[in-house]
Amino acid sequence: MSAKLRLGVNIDHVATVRNARGGARPDPVRAALLAIESGADGITAHLREDRRHIRDADIARLKAEISKPLNFEMAVTDEMLAIAARTRPHACCLVPEKREERTTEGGLDVQGQKAALIPAIAKLKAAGSRISLFIEPDEAPIRLSKELGADIVELHTGTWCHAVEAGDATKAEAEFQRLKAGAAFGASIGLEMHAGHGLDYETAEKLATVPEFVEFNIGHFIIGEAIFVGLPEAIRQMRAAMDRGVAKRA
Ligand code: PXP
């Protein structure tokens, strides 16, 4: 267990804004460099099948230009596997992907995708990447992720964050307990525990109290806040929120 909780900043939505006009600005790689300068411990980017935000050239530039780990989010497809094997990112986070969704809406169906995951994990490991599976915080997918050779699981925090945002205290508490139990179980079987999706200052601070988490990956909220306070300040405030949570660890 690490006392330091890493912050991975997801820069996808800088590319979303860029693509809205079709030009080169704002540049997500510039955002990644500034995020690192401002205290990010790594950069996360999701190359979606439809290229709605991050593009192939962004991934190549990120790998070449950033000094901190690149966490490459990808669906388990032949195309993405070939790009990951060529790029050799520090980590590959395998996520489910549906064209019609606005964002990654649920965890990976580890059982249902088992046949595809086994060769994919072998290929990515051979390329030297650490393997992370983005899953729901339940024992069955956590255990199966370990059996399939994942190094890391990233627990999907979206359901919890939605319940907090909706003011549904009962559901929020149940979802928080689910995340807490999932983190404890995953760490007990030797997995590195990450979390992400929908986190803001409040939820990141609370989740940081759970001692098994070593990394959060946060994008939408930070990029949104950056409009108002600037990216360095949004990252500084997120870091401070996470540090307040870590300070409360038992
Ligand atoms: N982790 C994973 C695996 C994701 O798919 C996403 C969303 O792209 C995030 C973290 C970041 O979520 P958000 O943008 O809501 O902070």
Short mmCIF file of C-alpha atoms and ligand atoms in Angstrom, two decimals:
data_model
loop_
_atom_site.label_atom_id
_atom_site.label_comp_id
_atom_site.label_asym_id
_atom_site.label_seq_id
_atom_site.Cartn_x
_atom_site.Cartn_y
_atom_site.Cartn_z
CA MET A 1 0.00 0.00 0.00
CA SER A 2 1.32 3.42 -0.91
CA ALA A 3 0.80 6.54 1.18
CA LYS A 4 1.03 8.60 -2.00
CA LEU A 5 -2.12 8.75 -4.06
CA ARG A 6 -1.30 9.45 -7.69
CA LEU A 7 -3.38 11.71 -9.88
CA GLY A 8 -3.69 10.75 -13.53
CA VAL A 9 -5.18 13.58 -15.57
CA ASN A 10 -7.36 12.59 -18.51
CA ILE A 11 -6.95 15.11 -21.33
CA ASP A 12 -9.57 13.68 -23.74
CA HIS A 13 -11.84 16.69 -23.47
CA VAL A 14 -9.17 19.14 -24.55
CA ALA A 15 -9.29 17.14 -27.79
CA THR A 16 -13.10 17.29 -27.74
CA VAL A 17 -12.92 21.09 -27.82
CA ARG A 18 -10.22 21.04 -30.51
CA ASN A 19 -12.26 18.72 -32.70
CA ALA A 20 -15.34 20.94 -32.39
CA ARG A 21 -13.55 23.36 -34.74
CA GLY A 22 -11.49 20.83 -36.64
CA GLY A 23 -8.16 22.61 -36.25
CA ALA A 24 -5.15 22.09 -34.02
CA ARG A 25 -6.18 24.13 -30.98
CA PRO A 26 -6.45 23.58 -28.08
CA ASP A 27 -3.64 21.03 -28.25
CA PRO A 28 -4.15 18.08 -25.86
CA VAL A 29 -0.40 17.44 -25.72
CA ARG A 30 0.18 21.00 -24.53
CA ALA A 31 -2.48 20.35 -21.87
CA ALA A 32 -0.69 17.13 -20.86
CA LEU A 33 2.64 18.94 -20.50
CA LEU A 34 1.04 21.69 -18.43
CA ALA A 35 -0.81 19.10 -16.31
CA ILE A 36 2.50 17.40 -15.50
CA GLU A 37 4.15 20.74 -14.73
CA SER A 38 1.21 21.42 -12.39
CA GLY A 39 1.51 18.18 -10.41
CA ALA A 40 -0.17 15.39 -12.41
CA ASP A 41 1.54 12.04 -11.85
CA GLY A 42 0.51 10.67 -15.22
CA ILE A 43 -1.62 11.32 -18.27
CA THR A 44 -4.60 9.27 -19.37
CA ALA A 45 -5.97 9.35 -22.91
CA HIS A 46 -8.68 7.24 -24.54
CA LEU A 47 -8.34 6.59 -28.26
CA ARG A 48 -11.91 5.71 -29.11
CA GLU A 49 -12.83 3.67 -32.14
CA ASP A 50 -14.71 6.67 -33.62
CA ARG A 51 -11.81 9.10 -32.84
CA ARG A 52 -14.31 11.57 -31.36
CA HIS A 53 -11.62 13.22 -29.23
CA ILE A 54 -8.08 11.79 -29.07
CA ARG A 55 -6.53 10.94 -32.44
CA ASP A 56 -3.78 8.51 -33.38
CA ALA A 57 -1.24 11.32 -33.77
CA ASP A 58 -2.03 12.60 -30.24
CA ILE A 59 -1.13 9.21 -28.78
CA ALA A 60 2.18 9.09 -30.66
CA ARG A 61 3.03 12.64 -29.55
CA LEU A 62 2.04 11.96 -25.94
CA LYS A 63 4.31 8.92 -25.83
CA ALA A 64 7.18 10.90 -27.32
CA GLU A 65 6.77 14.16 -25.39
CA ILE A 66 5.54 13.53 -21.84
CA SER A 67 7.90 12.73 -18.99
CA LYS A 68 5.35 10.90 -16.82
CA PRO A 69 3.54 7.60 -17.42
CA LEU A 70 0.99 7.38 -20.23
CA ASN A 71 -2.13 5.40 -19.37
CA PHE A 72 -3.64 4.41 -22.72
CA GLU A 73 -7.35 3.69 -22.46
CA MET A 74 -8.55 1.35 -25.16
CA ALA A 75 -11.24 -1.09 -26.18
CA VAL A 76 -10.18 -4.67 -26.81
CA THR A 77 -10.11 -4.57 -30.61
CA ASP A 78 -7.46 -5.72 -33.07
CA GLU A 79 -6.92 -2.14 -34.20
CA MET A 80 -6.31 -0.82 -30.68
CA LEU A 81 -4.13 -3.79 -29.78
CA ALA A 82 -1.91 -3.06 -32.78
CA ILE A 83 -1.64 0.64 -31.82
CA ALA A 84 -0.84 -0.23 -28.19
CA ALA A 85 1.78 -2.81 -29.21
CA ARG A 86 3.43 -0.18 -31.41
CA THR A 87 3.17 2.65 -28.88
CA ARG A 88 4.20 0.66 -25.79
CA PRO A 89 2.50 2.94 -23.24
CA HIS A 90 3.36 2.58 -19.56
CA ALA A 91 -0.11 1.12 -18.93
CA CYS A 92 -3.07 -0.01 -20.99
CA CYS A 93 -6.46 0.38 -19.36
CA LEU A 94 -8.95 -1.90 -21.10
CA VAL A 95 -12.44 -0.44 -21.21
CA PRO A 96 -15.78 -1.37 -22.76
CA GLU A 97 -16.79 0.86 -25.64
CA LYS A 98 -20.11 1.45 -27.33
CA ARG A 99 -20.38 3.89 -30.20
CA GLU A 100 -23.63 5.42 -29.01
CA GLU A 101 -22.48 6.13 -25.44
CA ARG A 102 -21.42 9.61 -24.36
CA THR A 103 -18.67 8.24 -22.13
CA THR A 104 -17.61 4.87 -20.75
CA GLU A 105 -20.87 3.93 -19.08
CA GLY A 106 -20.04 0.77 -17.17
CA GLY A 107 -17.26 -1.59 -16.29
CA LEU A 108 -15.79 -4.19 -18.59
CA ASP A 109 -17.70 -7.48 -18.80
CA VAL A 110 -14.66 -9.53 -17.78
CA GLN A 111 -16.49 -12.88 -17.83
CA GLY A 112 -18.21 -12.24 -21.17
CA GLN A 113 -15.02 -10.92 -22.79
CA LYS A 114 -12.73 -13.53 -21.27
CA ALA A 115 -11.92 -15.22 -24.58
CA ALA A 116 -10.82 -11.90 -26.11
CA LEU A 117 -9.06 -10.67 -22.98
CA ILE A 118 -6.68 -13.61 -22.58
CA PRO A 119 -4.75 -13.08 -25.85
CA ALA A 120 -5.06 -9.28 -25.57
CA ILE A 121 -3.46 -9.22 -22.13
CA ALA A 122 -0.67 -11.53 -23.34
CA LYS A 123 0.02 -9.28 -26.33
CA LEU A 124 0.08 -6.06 -24.30
CA LYS A 125 2.27 -7.60 -21.61
CA ALA A 126 4.71 -8.76 -24.27
CA ALA A 127 4.89 -5.12 -25.43
CA GLY A 128 5.88 -4.13 -21.90
CA SER A 129 2.71 -2.38 -20.71
CA ARG A 130 1.09 -2.82 -17.33
CA ILE A 131 -2.48 -4.06 -17.64
CA SER A 132 -5.41 -2.36 -16.00
CA LEU A 133 -9.05 -3.46 -16.34
CA PHE A 134 -11.81 -0.89 -15.82
CA ILE A 135 -14.48 -2.78 -13.91
CA GLU A 136 -17.42 -2.53 -11.56
CA PRO A 137 -16.46 -2.73 -7.88
CA ASP A 138 -17.65 -6.31 -7.33
CA GLU A 139 -15.73 -9.37 -6.18
CA ALA A 140 -16.38 -11.55 -9.23
CA PRO A 141 -14.83 -9.24 -11.88
CA ILE A 142 -12.02 -8.27 -9.50
CA ARG A 143 -11.11 -11.92 -8.87
CA LEU A 144 -11.35 -12.81 -12.56
CA SER A 145 -9.17 -9.81 -13.51
CA LYS A 146 -6.46 -11.17 -11.24
CA GLU A 147 -6.83 -14.67 -12.70
CA LEU A 148 -6.46 -13.28 -16.22
CA GLY A 149 -3.20 -11.58 -15.30
CA ALA A 150 -4.19 -7.94 -14.75
CA ASP A 151 -1.71 -5.92 -12.69
CA ILE A 152 -4.26 -3.24 -11.84
CA VAL A 153 -8.00 -2.82 -11.66
CA GLU A 154 -9.58 0.59 -11.99
CA LEU A 155 -12.92 0.64 -10.18
CA HIS A 156 -15.70 2.49 -11.98
CA THR A 157 -16.86 5.29 -9.66
CA GLY A 158 -19.58 6.62 -11.97
CA THR A 159 -22.60 5.12 -10.19
CA TRP A 160 -21.40 6.49 -6.85
CA CYS A 161 -20.64 9.95 -8.27
CA HIS A 162 -24.05 10.13 -9.96
CA ALA A 163 -25.78 9.24 -6.68
CA VAL A 164 -23.79 11.96 -4.85
CA GLU A 165 -24.63 14.52 -7.54
CA ALA A 166 -28.32 13.55 -7.46
CA GLY A 167 -28.40 13.98 -3.67
CA ASP A 168 -29.43 10.34 -3.13
CA ALA A 169 -27.66 9.81 0.20
CA THR A 170 -28.81 6.22 0.70
CA LYS A 171 -27.61 5.06 -2.70
CA ALA A 172 -24.42 7.11 -2.39
CA GLU A 173 -23.54 5.46 0.91
CA ALA A 174 -24.26 1.97 -0.48
CA GLU A 175 -22.10 2.68 -3.56
CA PHE A 176 -19.29 4.09 -1.44
CA GLN A 177 -19.31 0.94 0.70
CA ARG A 178 -19.24 -1.14 -2.50
CA LEU A 179 -16.13 0.74 -3.68
CA LYS A 180 -14.50 0.42 -0.27
CA ALA A 181 -15.11 -3.33 -0.10
CA GLY A 182 -13.93 -3.75 -3.69
CA ALA A 183 -10.71 -1.87 -3.00
CA ALA A 184 -9.98 -3.96 0.09
CA PHE A 185 -10.69 -7.21 -1.73
CA GLY A 186 -8.61 -6.31 -4.79
CA ALA A 187 -5.61 -5.26 -2.72
CA SER A 188 -5.90 -8.44 -0.63
CA ILE A 189 -5.39 -10.58 -3.75
CA GLY A 190 -2.44 -8.50 -4.93
CA LEU A 191 -3.98 -6.06 -7.40
CA GLU A 192 -2.99 -2.40 -7.59
CA MET A 193 -6.15 -0.39 -7.02
CA HIS A 194 -7.14 2.60 -9.14
CA ALA A 195 -10.44 4.45 -9.44
CA GLY A 196 -12.05 6.86 -11.84
CA HIS A 197 -15.08 8.28 -13.59
CA GLY A 198 -17.08 11.32 -12.59
CA LEU A 199 -14.86 12.32 -9.66
CA ASP A 200 -14.90 15.95 -8.48
CA TYR A 201 -13.20 17.65 -5.49
CA GLU A 202 -15.77 16.34 -3.01
CA THR A 203 -15.89 12.72 -4.19
CA ALA A 204 -12.12 12.54 -4.77
CA GLU A 205 -11.50 13.72 -1.20
CA LYS A 206 -13.88 11.13 0.22
CA LEU A 207 -12.59 8.26 -1.91
CA ALA A 208 -9.00 9.16 -1.03
CA THR A 209 -9.75 8.10 2.55
CA VAL A 210 -9.86 4.48 1.33
CA PRO A 211 -6.31 3.31 1.99
CA GLU A 212 -6.00 0.75 -0.82
CA PHE A 213 -6.30 3.28 -3.65
CA VAL A 214 -3.02 4.33 -5.21
CA GLU A 215 -4.28 6.21 -8.28
CA PHE A 216 -7.27 8.21 -9.46
CA ASN A 217 -7.83 9.07 -13.11
CA ILE A 218 -9.83 12.25 -13.50
CA GLY A 219 -10.73 14.18 -16.63
CA HIS A 220 -14.07 15.85 -17.25
CA PHE A 221 -14.31 17.76 -13.98
CA ILE A 222 -10.71 19.03 -14.08
CA ILE A 223 -10.95 20.18 -17.70
CA GLY A 224 -14.29 21.86 -16.92
CA GLU A 225 -12.88 23.66 -13.88
CA ALA A 226 -9.89 24.75 -15.94
CA ILE A 227 -12.23 27.01 -17.91
CA PHE A 228 -12.85 29.01 -14.75
CA VAL A 229 -9.62 28.80 -12.76
CA GLY A 230 -7.03 27.55 -15.25
CA LEU A 231 -5.59 24.04 -15.55
CA PRO A 232 -2.74 24.46 -13.02
CA GLU A 233 -5.14 25.74 -10.34
CA ALA A 234 -7.73 23.02 -11.04
CA ILE A 235 -5.02 20.40 -10.65
CA ARG A 236 -3.66 22.07 -7.52
CA GLN A 237 -7.12 22.05 -5.96
CA MET A 238 -7.73 18.41 -6.94
CA ARG A 239 -4.35 17.43 -5.49
CA ALA A 240 -5.21 19.30 -2.27
CA ALA A 241 -8.61 17.53 -2.05
CA MET A 242 -6.95 14.14 -2.51
CA ASP A 243 -4.27 14.99 0.08
CA ARG A 244 -6.97 15.95 2.60
CA GLY A 245 -8.56 12.52 2.06
CA VAL A 246 -5.24 10.69 2.36
CA ALA A 247 -4.54 12.52 5.64
CA LYS A 248 -7.73 10.94 7.06
CA ARG A 249 -6.64 7.37 6.22
CA ALA A 250 -6.73 5.08 9.25
N1 PXP B 1 -11.08 6.21 -16.10
C1 PXP B 1 -11.64 5.61 -17.17
C2 PXP B 1 -11.32 4.18 -17.43
C3 PXP B 1 -12.46 6.34 -18.05
O1 PXP B 1 -13.02 5.74 -19.12
C4 PXP B 1 -12.67 7.71 -17.81
C5 PXP B 1 -13.51 8.52 -18.76
O2 PXP B 1 -12.88 8.60 -19.98
C6 PXP B 1 -12.05 8.28 -16.68
C7 PXP B 1 -11.28 7.50 -15.84
C8 PXP B 1 -12.20 9.74 -16.37
O3 PXP B 1 -13.53 10.03 -16.11
P1 PXP B 1 -13.99 11.53 -15.99
O4 PXP B 1 -13.68 12.18 -17.30
O5 PXP B 1 -15.44 11.43 -15.69
O6 PXP B 1 -13.20 12.14 -14.85
#
